[in-house]
Amino acid sequence: MITIREVTSKKDLKAFIKFPFKLYKTSKYWTPPIISQELKTFDKKENPVFRDADARLFLAYKNNEIVGRVAAIINWLEVKNQDQKKMRFGWFDFIDDLQVSKALLNKVETIGKENKLTFAEGPVGFSNLDKVGVIDEGYDAIAPMVTWYNYPYYIKHYEAAGYTIEKGYIESRFPFSNVKPETFFKAQELIKKRYQLKALKFTKTEDVMPYADKMFDLFNKTYAELSSFVAITDIQKEYFKKKFISFINPEYIKFVVDKNDDLIGFAIVMPGYAKALQKAKGKLFPFGFAHILRARKQSKDVMFYLIGIHPDYQNKGVHAVIFNEYYNIFTKKGIQTCYRTPELEDNLAIQKIWKHFNPEVFRKRKTYRKNLQ
């Protein structure tokens, strides 16, 4: 007998967040989140996304034991402003029992129908800066901190519940030794002269902050045409600055500005935190923070988290300026492997940027959809 209960207390929320720690206890590839950060994600007073979104969390019980969880999400900006009547769901984890996953999805679908939404899609988060997709290829690689991990049996559960593939995502990597400076060094010098551009270098996080709002504005412009894109609001900018930028080595943040000091290109690279987070086991104290700080300074893996070019400068080689900046700092730090976060399979423009580095696709993800009407 499966019982579904809604999360209504702090105790329930902690149980919701900690369930994957039990489910993936023996996995070498699952990367645990920081529990305190996950709590803040679902704190309506802390996370400004709740000004424009609703989320209801559910736990599945079998014999009084938690066996699954799901977050049912409605982003009202998406529903009302873009006329995308989507019922989102994420943080979807469960044991290999079809009754459990179906019961959780039934809750999601019921909420969607009650709100007159036309389809459900997941796993996704609140916005484009959240985690996305269920793995369907590449289970034998550690999951970066900005992605979800799942067991292979998850796929059959989506299919059994009547869901079909909605979008495909790829994750790629390449050894830093693949990067040949001659492919971009001369080009970036010409581009800087032609368009009167300059690259900004940072050594302190506080020096990044004056440009952070401009970066999020440019992020909105860069990705506005992609499917399922929901713009970041002014209120959310402050939240994301606190959530992400403190985790990033300021030397790994690259901005390109024009002669008027207007931002026309940016990239954010994160150190490889996965192994440090596995050691931290979800806690910053007493030792987790030390593991993370060490990775921030010493990790030989990096992840290209975000890259954006102003529409007026796309296809003009601005990325060569950014790559040149990274080549210098990565060489200095002895970086060995470069990873890319999940990218839409049909985003051919971003894939062309990386072609000279001969990246390999090592993992694929999907989101699944089901019509509700």
PDB file of C-alpha atoms in Angstrom, residues 133-284:
ATOM      1  CA  GLY A 133      16.672  16.049 -17.181  1.00  0.00           C
ATOM      2  CA  VAL A 134      16.756  12.374 -16.311  1.00  0.00           C
ATOM      3  CA  ILE A 135      19.842  10.450 -17.437  1.00  0.00           C
ATOM      4  CA  ASP A 136      19.199   7.878 -20.145  1.00  0.00           C
ATOM      5  CA  GLU A 137      22.813   7.329 -21.251  1.00  0.00           C
ATOM      6  CA  GLY A 138      26.053   7.656 -19.299  1.00  0.00           C
ATOM      7  CA  TYR A 139      25.374   6.402 -15.798  1.00  0.00           C
ATOM      8  CA  ASP A 140      29.015   5.605 -15.051  1.00  0.00           C
ATOM      9  CA  ALA A 141      30.307   9.158 -14.595  1.00  0.00           C
ATOM     10  CA  ILE A 142      30.108  11.265 -11.470  1.00  0.00           C
ATOM     11  CA  ALA A 143      27.360  13.891 -11.577  1.00  0.00           C
ATOM     12  CA  PRO A 144      28.443  17.550 -11.300  1.00  0.00           C
ATOM     13  CA  MET A 145      26.881  19.639  -8.532  1.00  0.00           C
ATOM     14  CA  VAL A 146      24.590  21.397 -11.027  1.00  0.00           C
ATOM     15  CA  THR A 147      22.927  18.200 -12.286  1.00  0.00           C
ATOM     16  CA  TRP A 148      20.744  15.398 -10.971  1.00  0.00           C
ATOM     17  CA  TYR A 149      21.829  11.779 -10.994  1.00  0.00           C
ATOM     18  CA  ASN A 150      19.498   8.803 -11.336  1.00  0.00           C
ATOM     19  CA  TYR A 151      19.553   5.024 -11.642  1.00  0.00           C
ATOM     20  CA  PRO A 152      18.877   3.406 -15.049  1.00  0.00           C
ATOM     21  CA  TYR A 153      15.487   2.058 -13.906  1.00  0.00           C
ATOM     22  CA  TYR A 154      14.015   5.592 -13.848  1.00  0.00           C
ATOM     23  CA  ILE A 155      13.374   5.563 -17.598  1.00  0.00           C
ATOM     24  CA  LYS A 156      10.954   2.637 -17.510  1.00  0.00           C
ATOM     25  CA  HIS A 157       8.952   4.446 -14.832  1.00  0.00           C
ATOM     26  CA  TYR A 158       8.369   7.475 -17.053  1.00  0.00           C
ATOM     27  CA  GLU A 159       7.343   5.247 -19.935  1.00  0.00           C
ATOM     28  CA  ALA A 160       5.062   3.096 -17.764  1.00  0.00           C
ATOM     29  CA  ALA A 161       3.269   6.244 -16.590  1.00  0.00           C
ATOM     30  CA  GLY A 162       2.513   7.254 -20.175  1.00  0.00           C
ATOM     31  CA  TYR A 163       5.198   9.924 -20.577  1.00  0.00           C
ATOM     32  CA  THR A 164       7.036  10.523 -23.846  1.00  0.00           C
ATOM     33  CA  ILE A 165      10.332  12.273 -24.584  1.00  0.00           C
ATOM     34  CA  GLU A 166       9.992  16.066 -24.765  1.00  0.00           C
ATOM     35  CA  LYS A 167      13.571  17.388 -24.985  1.00  0.00           C
ATOM     36  CA  GLY A 168      17.055  15.947 -25.238  1.00  0.00           C
ATOM     37  CA  TYR A 169      20.179  17.267 -23.521  1.00  0.00           C
ATOM     38  CA  ILE A 170      23.837  16.368 -23.899  1.00  0.00           C
ATOM     39  CA  GLU A 171      26.787  16.654 -21.527  1.00  0.00           C
ATOM     40  CA  SER A 172      30.264  16.842 -23.017  1.00  0.00           C
ATOM     41  CA  ARG A 173      33.871  16.899 -21.857  1.00  0.00           C
ATOM     42  CA  PHE A 174      37.305  17.295 -23.363  1.00  0.00           C
ATOM     43  CA  PRO A 175      40.856  17.158 -22.028  1.00  0.00           C
ATOM     44  CA  PHE A 176      42.418  20.587 -21.715  1.00  0.00           C
ATOM     45  CA  SER A 177      45.262  19.263 -23.877  1.00  0.00           C
ATOM     46  CA  ASN A 178      42.772  19.387 -26.791  1.00  0.00           C
ATOM     47  CA  VAL A 179      42.795  23.180 -26.592  1.00  0.00           C
ATOM     48  CA  LYS A 180      45.208  24.631 -29.139  1.00  0.00           C
ATOM     49  CA  PRO A 181      45.704  28.388 -28.686  1.00  0.00           C
ATOM     50  CA  GLU A 182      46.431  28.905 -32.360  1.00  0.00           C
ATOM     51  CA  THR A 183      42.751  28.257 -33.092  1.00  0.00           C
ATOM     52  CA  PHE A 184      41.697  31.447 -31.312  1.00  0.00           C
ATOM     53  CA  PHE A 185      44.715  33.605 -30.350  1.00  0.00           C
ATOM     54  CA  LYS A 186      45.098  35.606 -33.570  1.00  0.00           C
ATOM     55  CA  ALA A 187      41.343  35.752 -34.087  1.00  0.00           C
ATOM     56  CA  GLN A 188      40.683  37.211 -30.662  1.00  0.00           C
ATOM     57  CA  GLU A 189      43.282  39.957 -31.192  1.00  0.00           C
ATOM     58  CA  LEU A 190      41.624  40.986 -34.460  1.00  0.00           C
ATOM     59  CA  ILE A 191      38.146  40.852 -32.948  1.00  0.00           C
ATOM     60  CA  LYS A 192      39.118  43.058 -30.008  1.00  0.00           C
ATOM     61  CA  LYS A 193      40.553  45.673 -32.385  1.00  0.00           C
ATOM     62  CA  ARG A 194      37.700  45.507 -34.893  1.00  0.00           C
ATOM     63  CA  TYR A 195      34.907  45.925 -32.344  1.00  0.00           C
ATOM     64  CA  GLN A 196      36.892  47.842 -29.690  1.00  0.00           C
ATOM     65  CA  LEU A 197      36.412  45.173 -27.053  1.00  0.00           C
ATOM     66  CA  LYS A 198      38.335  44.306 -23.932  1.00  0.00           C
ATOM     67  CA  ALA A 199      38.290  41.384 -21.515  1.00  0.00           C
ATOM     68  CA  LEU A 200      37.902  42.010 -17.803  1.00  0.00           C
ATOM     69  CA  LYS A 201      39.944  40.056 -15.270  1.00  0.00           C
ATOM     70  CA  PHE A 202      38.916  39.491 -11.660  1.00  0.00           C
ATOM     71  CA  THR A 203      40.769  38.334  -8.572  1.00  0.00           C
ATOM     72  CA  LYS A 204      38.169  39.237  -5.943  1.00  0.00           C
ATOM     73  CA  THR A 205      34.499  38.259  -5.798  1.00  0.00           C
ATOM     74  CA  GLU A 206      33.469  41.771  -4.769  1.00  0.00           C
ATOM     75  CA  ASP A 207      34.917  43.118  -8.010  1.00  0.00           C
ATOM     76  CA  VAL A 208      32.534  40.886  -9.974  1.00  0.00           C
ATOM     77  CA  MET A 209      29.374  42.124  -8.267  1.00  0.00           C
ATOM     78  CA  PRO A 210      29.014  45.493 -10.085  1.00  0.00           C
ATOM     79  CA  TYR A 211      28.707  43.543 -13.351  1.00  0.00           C
ATOM     80  CA  ALA A 212      26.504  40.718 -12.047  1.00  0.00           C
ATOM     81  CA  ASP A 213      23.140  42.323 -12.858  1.00  0.00           C
ATOM     82  CA  LYS A 214      24.344  43.129 -16.373  1.00  0.00           C
ATOM     83  CA  MET A 215      25.395  39.504 -16.727  1.00  0.00           C
ATOM     84  CA  PHE A 216      21.921  38.220 -15.863  1.00  0.00           C
ATOM     85  CA  ASP A 217      20.377  40.742 -18.264  1.00  0.00           C
ATOM     86  CA  LEU A 218      22.663  39.461 -21.001  1.00  0.00           C
ATOM     87  CA  PHE A 219      21.817  35.885 -20.035  1.00  0.00           C
ATOM     88  CA  ASN A 220      18.138  36.697 -20.604  1.00  0.00           C
ATOM     89  CA  LYS A 221      18.880  38.213 -24.025  1.00  0.00           C
ATOM     90  CA  THR A 222      21.157  35.365 -25.097  1.00  0.00           C
ATOM     91  CA  TYR A 223      18.783  32.519 -24.341  1.00  0.00           C
ATOM     92  CA  ALA A 224      15.406  34.173 -24.919  1.00  0.00           C
ATOM     93  CA  GLU A 225      14.764  32.211 -28.119  1.00  0.00           C
ATOM     94  CA  LEU A 226      15.421  28.778 -26.646  1.00  0.00           C
ATOM     95  CA  SER A 227      12.462  26.548 -25.848  1.00  0.00           C
ATOM     96  CA  SER A 228      11.217  26.655 -22.248  1.00  0.00           C
ATOM     97  CA  PHE A 229      13.280  29.723 -21.395  1.00  0.00           C
ATOM     98  CA  VAL A 230      11.960  31.754 -18.480  1.00  0.00           C
ATOM     99  CA  ALA A 231      13.688  35.080 -17.893  1.00  0.00           C
ATOM    100  CA  ILE A 232      15.351  35.828 -14.551  1.00  0.00           C
ATOM    101  CA  THR A 233      13.571  38.647 -12.706  1.00  0.00           C
ATOM    102  CA  ASP A 234      15.314  41.517 -10.937  1.00  0.00           C
ATOM    103  CA  ILE A 235      14.467  40.032  -7.547  1.00  0.00           C
ATOM    104  CA  GLN A 236      15.878  36.645  -8.509  1.00  0.00           C
ATOM    105  CA  LYS A 237      19.185  38.222  -9.555  1.00  0.00           C
ATOM    106  CA  GLU A 238      20.070  38.998  -5.939  1.00  0.00           C
ATOM    107  CA  TYR A 239      19.289  35.445  -4.902  1.00  0.00           C
ATOM    108  CA  PHE A 240      21.377  33.868  -7.643  1.00  0.00           C
ATOM    109  CA  LYS A 241      24.301  36.158  -6.901  1.00  0.00           C
ATOM    110  CA  LYS A 242      24.382  34.867  -3.344  1.00  0.00           C
ATOM    111  CA  LYS A 243      23.753  31.256  -4.351  1.00  0.00           C
ATOM    112  CA  PHE A 244      26.265  30.851  -7.177  1.00  0.00           C
ATOM    113  CA  ILE A 245      28.918  33.541  -7.340  1.00  0.00           C
ATOM    114  CA  SER A 246      30.375  32.779  -3.909  1.00  0.00           C
ATOM    115  CA  PHE A 247      31.097  29.233  -5.123  1.00  0.00           C
ATOM    116  CA  ILE A 248      33.104  30.428  -8.094  1.00  0.00           C
ATOM    117  CA  ASN A 249      36.758  31.318  -8.213  1.00  0.00           C
ATOM    118  CA  PRO A 250      36.635  34.968  -9.433  1.00  0.00           C
ATOM    119  CA  GLU A 251      39.438  34.193 -11.890  1.00  0.00           C
ATOM    120  CA  TYR A 252      36.960  31.837 -13.600  1.00  0.00           C
ATOM    121  CA  ILE A 253      34.482  34.617 -14.364  1.00  0.00           C
ATOM    122  CA  LYS A 254      35.182  36.317 -17.697  1.00  0.00           C
ATOM    123  CA  PHE A 255      33.428  39.398 -19.038  1.00  0.00           C
ATOM    124  CA  VAL A 256      33.908  41.114 -22.390  1.00  0.00           C
ATOM    125  CA  VAL A 257      32.871  44.770 -22.698  1.00  0.00           C
ATOM    126  CA  ASP A 258      32.695  47.249 -25.557  1.00  0.00           C
ATOM    127  CA  LYS A 259      34.163  50.769 -25.735  1.00  0.00           C
ATOM    128  CA  ASN A 260      31.258  52.064 -23.606  1.00  0.00           C
ATOM    129  CA  ASP A 261      31.926  49.456 -20.917  1.00  0.00           C
ATOM    130  CA  ASP A 262      28.687  47.674 -21.836  1.00  0.00           C
ATOM    131  CA  LEU A 263      28.757  43.935 -21.320  1.00  0.00           C
ATOM    132  CA  ILE A 264      28.549  42.009 -24.604  1.00  0.00           C
ATOM    133  CA  GLY A 265      29.877  38.591 -23.568  1.00  0.00           C
ATOM    134  CA  PHE A 266      30.408  36.532 -20.440  1.00  0.00           C
ATOM    135  CA  ALA A 267      31.322  33.061 -19.252  1.00  0.00           C
ATOM    136  CA  ILE A 268      31.253  31.406 -15.864  1.00  0.00           C
ATOM    137  CA  VAL A 269      33.347  28.345 -15.117  1.00  0.00           C
ATOM    138  CA  MET A 270      33.004  26.404 -11.889  1.00  0.00           C
ATOM    139  CA  PRO A 271      35.671  24.246 -10.281  1.00  0.00           C
ATOM    140  CA  GLY A 272      34.876  20.538 -10.097  1.00  0.00           C
ATOM    141  CA  TYR A 273      33.082  20.216  -6.766  1.00  0.00           C
ATOM    142  CA  ALA A 274      31.577  16.750  -7.125  1.00  0.00           C
ATOM    143  CA  LYS A 275      34.229  14.781  -5.219  1.00  0.00           C
ATOM    144  CA  ALA A 276      34.384  17.435  -2.501  1.00  0.00           C
ATOM    145  CA  LEU A 277      30.610  17.286  -2.089  1.00  0.00           C
ATOM    146  CA  GLN A 278      30.741  13.512  -1.804  1.00  0.00           C
ATOM    147  CA  LYS A 279      33.199  13.926   1.059  1.00  0.00           C
ATOM    148  CA  ALA A 280      31.073  16.653   2.655  1.00  0.00           C
ATOM    149  CA  LYS A 281      28.006  14.357   2.692  1.00  0.00           C
ATOM    150  CA  GLY A 282      25.582  17.250   2.527  1.00  0.00           C
ATOM    151  CA  LYS A 283      27.029  19.245   5.414  1.00  0.00           C
ATOM    152  CA  LEU A 284      29.243  22.314   5.454  1.00  0.00           C
TER     153      LEU A 284
END
